[in-house]
Tab-separated table of C-alpha atoms in Angstrom:
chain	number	residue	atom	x	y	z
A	118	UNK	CA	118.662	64.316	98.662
A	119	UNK	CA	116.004	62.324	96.920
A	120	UNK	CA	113.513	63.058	94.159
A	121	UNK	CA	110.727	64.160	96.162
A	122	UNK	CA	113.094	66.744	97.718
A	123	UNK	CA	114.423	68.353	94.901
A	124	UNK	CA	110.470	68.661	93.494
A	125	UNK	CA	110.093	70.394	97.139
A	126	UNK	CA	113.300	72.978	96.392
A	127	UNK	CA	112.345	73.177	92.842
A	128	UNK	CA	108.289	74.430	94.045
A	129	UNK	CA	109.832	76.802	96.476
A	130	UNK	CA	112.208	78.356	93.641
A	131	UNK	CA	109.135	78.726	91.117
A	132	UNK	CA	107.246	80.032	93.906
A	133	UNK	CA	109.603	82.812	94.191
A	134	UNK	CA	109.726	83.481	90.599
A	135	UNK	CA	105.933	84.000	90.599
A	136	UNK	CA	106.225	86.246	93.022
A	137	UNK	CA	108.762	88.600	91.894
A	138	UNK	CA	107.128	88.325	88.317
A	139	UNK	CA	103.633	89.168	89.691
A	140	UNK	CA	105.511	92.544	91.547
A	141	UNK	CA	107.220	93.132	87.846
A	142	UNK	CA	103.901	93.139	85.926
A	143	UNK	CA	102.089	95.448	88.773
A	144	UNK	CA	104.630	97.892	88.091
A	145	UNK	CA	104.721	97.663	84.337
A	146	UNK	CA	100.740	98.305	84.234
A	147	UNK	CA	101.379	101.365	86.760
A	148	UNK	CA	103.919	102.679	84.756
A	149	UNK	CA	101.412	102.115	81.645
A	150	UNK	CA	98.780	104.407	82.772
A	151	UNK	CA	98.779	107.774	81.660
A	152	UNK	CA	99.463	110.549	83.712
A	153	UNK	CA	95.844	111.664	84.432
A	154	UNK	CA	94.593	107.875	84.676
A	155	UNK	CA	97.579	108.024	87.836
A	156	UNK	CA	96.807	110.913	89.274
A	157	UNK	CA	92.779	109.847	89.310
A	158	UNK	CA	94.124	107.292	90.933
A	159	UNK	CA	96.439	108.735	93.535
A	160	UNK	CA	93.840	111.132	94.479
A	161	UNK	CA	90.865	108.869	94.784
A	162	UNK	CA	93.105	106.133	96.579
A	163	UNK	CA	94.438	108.810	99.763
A	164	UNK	CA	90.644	110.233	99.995
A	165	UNK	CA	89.397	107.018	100.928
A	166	UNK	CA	91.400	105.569	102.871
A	167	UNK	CA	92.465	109.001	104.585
A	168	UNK	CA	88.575	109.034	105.068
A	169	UNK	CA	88.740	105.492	106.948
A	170	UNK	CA	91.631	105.373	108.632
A	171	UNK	CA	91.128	109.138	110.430
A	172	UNK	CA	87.203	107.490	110.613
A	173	UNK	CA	88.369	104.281	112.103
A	174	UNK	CA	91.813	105.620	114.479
A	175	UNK	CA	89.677	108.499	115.706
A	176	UNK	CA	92.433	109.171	118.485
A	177	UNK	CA	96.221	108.406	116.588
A	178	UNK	CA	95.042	109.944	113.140
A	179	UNK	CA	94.354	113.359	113.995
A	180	UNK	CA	96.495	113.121	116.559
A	181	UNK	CA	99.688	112.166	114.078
A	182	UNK	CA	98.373	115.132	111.421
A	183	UNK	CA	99.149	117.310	114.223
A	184	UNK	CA	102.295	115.796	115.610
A	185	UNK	CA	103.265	116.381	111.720
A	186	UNK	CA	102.065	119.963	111.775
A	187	UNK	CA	103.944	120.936	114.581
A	188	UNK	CA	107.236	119.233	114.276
A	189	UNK	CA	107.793	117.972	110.818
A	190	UNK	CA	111.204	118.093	111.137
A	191	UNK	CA	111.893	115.658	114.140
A	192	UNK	CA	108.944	113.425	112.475
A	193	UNK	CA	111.231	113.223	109.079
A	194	UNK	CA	114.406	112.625	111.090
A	195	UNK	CA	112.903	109.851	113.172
A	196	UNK	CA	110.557	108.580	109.918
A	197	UNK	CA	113.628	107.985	107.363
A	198	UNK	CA	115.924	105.574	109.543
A	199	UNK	CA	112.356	103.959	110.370
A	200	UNK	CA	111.508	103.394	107.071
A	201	UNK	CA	114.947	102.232	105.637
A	202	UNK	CA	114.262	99.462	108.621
A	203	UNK	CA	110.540	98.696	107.829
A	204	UNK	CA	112.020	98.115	103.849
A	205	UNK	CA	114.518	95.892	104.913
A	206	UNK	CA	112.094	93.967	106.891
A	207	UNK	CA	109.751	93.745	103.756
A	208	UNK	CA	112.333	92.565	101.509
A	209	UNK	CA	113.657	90.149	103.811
A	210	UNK	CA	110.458	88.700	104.515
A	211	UNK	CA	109.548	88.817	100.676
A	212	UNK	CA	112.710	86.669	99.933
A	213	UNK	CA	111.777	83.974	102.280
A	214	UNK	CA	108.076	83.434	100.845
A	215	UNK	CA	109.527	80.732	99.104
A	216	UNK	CA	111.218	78.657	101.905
A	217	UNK	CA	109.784	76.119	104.694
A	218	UNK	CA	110.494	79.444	107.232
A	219	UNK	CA	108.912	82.154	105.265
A	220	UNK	CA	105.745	80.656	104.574
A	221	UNK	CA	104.137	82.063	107.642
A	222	UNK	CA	106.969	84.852	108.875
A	223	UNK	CA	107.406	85.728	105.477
A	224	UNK	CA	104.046	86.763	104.377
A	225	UNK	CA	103.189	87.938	107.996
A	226	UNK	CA	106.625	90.973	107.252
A	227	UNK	CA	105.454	91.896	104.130
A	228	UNK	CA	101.196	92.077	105.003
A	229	UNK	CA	102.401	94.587	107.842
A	230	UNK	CA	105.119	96.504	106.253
A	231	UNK	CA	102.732	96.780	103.027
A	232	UNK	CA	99.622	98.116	105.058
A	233	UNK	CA	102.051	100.413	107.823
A	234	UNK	CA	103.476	102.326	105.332
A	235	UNK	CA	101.617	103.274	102.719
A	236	UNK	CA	98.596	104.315	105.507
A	237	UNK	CA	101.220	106.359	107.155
A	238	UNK	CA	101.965	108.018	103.821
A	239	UNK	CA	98.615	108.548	103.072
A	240	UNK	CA	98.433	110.340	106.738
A	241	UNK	CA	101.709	112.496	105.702
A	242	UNK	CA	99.826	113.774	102.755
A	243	UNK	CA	96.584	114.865	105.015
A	244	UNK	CA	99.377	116.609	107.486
A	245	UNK	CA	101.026	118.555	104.584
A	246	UNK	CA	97.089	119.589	102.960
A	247	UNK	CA	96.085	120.396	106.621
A	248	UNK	CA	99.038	122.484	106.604
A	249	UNK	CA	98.184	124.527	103.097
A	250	UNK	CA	95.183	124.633	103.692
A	251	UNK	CA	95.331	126.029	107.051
A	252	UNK	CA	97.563	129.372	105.462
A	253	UNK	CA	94.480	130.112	103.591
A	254	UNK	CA	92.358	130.232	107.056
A	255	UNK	CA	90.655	126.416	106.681
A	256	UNK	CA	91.917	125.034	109.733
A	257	UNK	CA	89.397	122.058	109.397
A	258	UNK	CA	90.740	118.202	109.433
A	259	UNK	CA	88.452	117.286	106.571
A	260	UNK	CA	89.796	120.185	104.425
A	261	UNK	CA	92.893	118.909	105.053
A	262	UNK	CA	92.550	115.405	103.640
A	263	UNK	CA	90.672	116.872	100.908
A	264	UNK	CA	93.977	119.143	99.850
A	265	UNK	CA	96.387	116.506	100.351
A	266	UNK	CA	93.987	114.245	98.190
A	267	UNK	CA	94.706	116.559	95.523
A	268	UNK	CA	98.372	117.092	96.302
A	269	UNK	CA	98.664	113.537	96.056
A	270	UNK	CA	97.123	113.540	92.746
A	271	UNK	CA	98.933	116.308	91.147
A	272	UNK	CA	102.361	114.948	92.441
A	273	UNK	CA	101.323	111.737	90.589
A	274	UNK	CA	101.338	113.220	87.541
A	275	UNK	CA	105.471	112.811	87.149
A	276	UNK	CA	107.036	109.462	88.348
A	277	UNK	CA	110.163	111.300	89.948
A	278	UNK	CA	107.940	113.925	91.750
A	279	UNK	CA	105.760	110.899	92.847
A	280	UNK	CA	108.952	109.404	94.244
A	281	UNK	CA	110.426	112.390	95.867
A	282	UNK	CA	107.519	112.950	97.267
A	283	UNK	CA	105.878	109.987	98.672
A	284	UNK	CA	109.313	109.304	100.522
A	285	UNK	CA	108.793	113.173	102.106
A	286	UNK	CA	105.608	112.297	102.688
A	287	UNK	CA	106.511	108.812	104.420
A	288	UNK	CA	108.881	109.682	106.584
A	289	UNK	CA	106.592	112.157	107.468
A	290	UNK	CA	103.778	110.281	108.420
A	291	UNK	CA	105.824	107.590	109.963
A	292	UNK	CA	108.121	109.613	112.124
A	293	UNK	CA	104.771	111.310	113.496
A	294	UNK	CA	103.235	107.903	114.005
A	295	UNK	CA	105.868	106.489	115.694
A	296	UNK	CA	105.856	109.783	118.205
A	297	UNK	CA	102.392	109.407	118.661
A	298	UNK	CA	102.636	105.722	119.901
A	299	UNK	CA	105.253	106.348	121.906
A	300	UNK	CA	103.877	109.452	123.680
A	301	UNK	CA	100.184	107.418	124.426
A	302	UNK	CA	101.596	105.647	127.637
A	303	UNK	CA	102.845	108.864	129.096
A	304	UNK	CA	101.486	112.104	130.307
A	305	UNK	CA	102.173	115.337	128.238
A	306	UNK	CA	99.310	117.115	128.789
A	307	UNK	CA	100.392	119.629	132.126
A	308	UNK	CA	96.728	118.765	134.523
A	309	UNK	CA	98.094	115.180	133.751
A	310	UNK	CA	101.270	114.982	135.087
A	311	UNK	CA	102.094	114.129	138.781
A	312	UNK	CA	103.480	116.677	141.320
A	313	UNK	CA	105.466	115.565	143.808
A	314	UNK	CA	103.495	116.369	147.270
A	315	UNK	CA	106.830	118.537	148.361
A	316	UNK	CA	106.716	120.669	145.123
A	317	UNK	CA	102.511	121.598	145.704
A	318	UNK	CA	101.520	124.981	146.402
């Protein structure tokens, strides 16, 4: 191994550093804000991009608020092996920034599993606002990303809470988001489904 290749490993190793010192000080300065400054933050952050992403995915948003409304148990049984998978993924990818390999896979694991998950999260909050707000008689979609905006926020305002439950509220979302994609190629709605020309009427 020459010079020029140990400058190569030597890069790759400080590039790795960076990167886990960058993660380090974004969690220092989010530990540093004060309990209202996080829950502004909390609450502002799901309202928008609830707003977008049930604006944008017009067909699998609602649709997953509702597949969370009306099982949340099989969503949370199917979400929490999915997201112990999608965080190994992330890590893995995030330890091989630094090599020759991870440069492009690497990045490309930790952009998706950093965008998936916390949208999904954001979506399990609307499902469990939808959900209060629809015992008080406001069955409405919007009220219900305007509760779990403010669920979000309140929950913020303790670091274990905000733990506890943005994993409740993960699994949640992705359990139901997995269901949803994996229901769209197939007919569940009855004056869809096929009936065999010896079974008609």
């Amino acid at each position: 191994m020459g010079p020029v290749d140990l400058y190569g490993v030597n890069g790759a190793v400080l590039e790795s550093i960076g990167h886990f010192a960058a993660a380090g000080l974004g969690l220092e300065t989010y530990q540093a804000l004060g309990a209202l400054e996080r829950a502004g933050v909390h609450a502002g952050v799901t309202l928008v991009v609830a707003m977008v992403v049930l604006g944008l995915l017009q067909n699998f948003g609602p649709q997953t608020v509702t597949k969370s409304r009306r099982s949340p148990v099989i969503s949370i049984c199917i979400g929490i092996p999915t997201l112990l998978v999608i965080g190994a993924v992330v890590s893995t990818g995030y330890l091989i920034i630094g090599t020759s390999l991870g440069t492009f896979f690497g990045i490309v694991l930790v952009a998706v599993g950093l965008t998936v998950v916390p949208v999904l999260t954001i979506v399990g909050f609307v499902a469990v606002g939808h959900a209060i707000a629809a015992r008080f008689g406001r069955d409405q979609l919007w009220v219900g990303v305007v509760v779990g905006s403010l669920l979000s926020g309140l929950v913020a305002l303790s670091l274990p809470i905000t733990l506890v439950a943005g994993l409740f509220a993960g699994a949640l979302g992705t359990g139901a988001g997995i269901r949803v994609m994996r229901g769209a190629g197939g007919s569940t709605h009855p004056s869809e489904r096929t009936v065999p020309p010896a079974n008609k009427i």
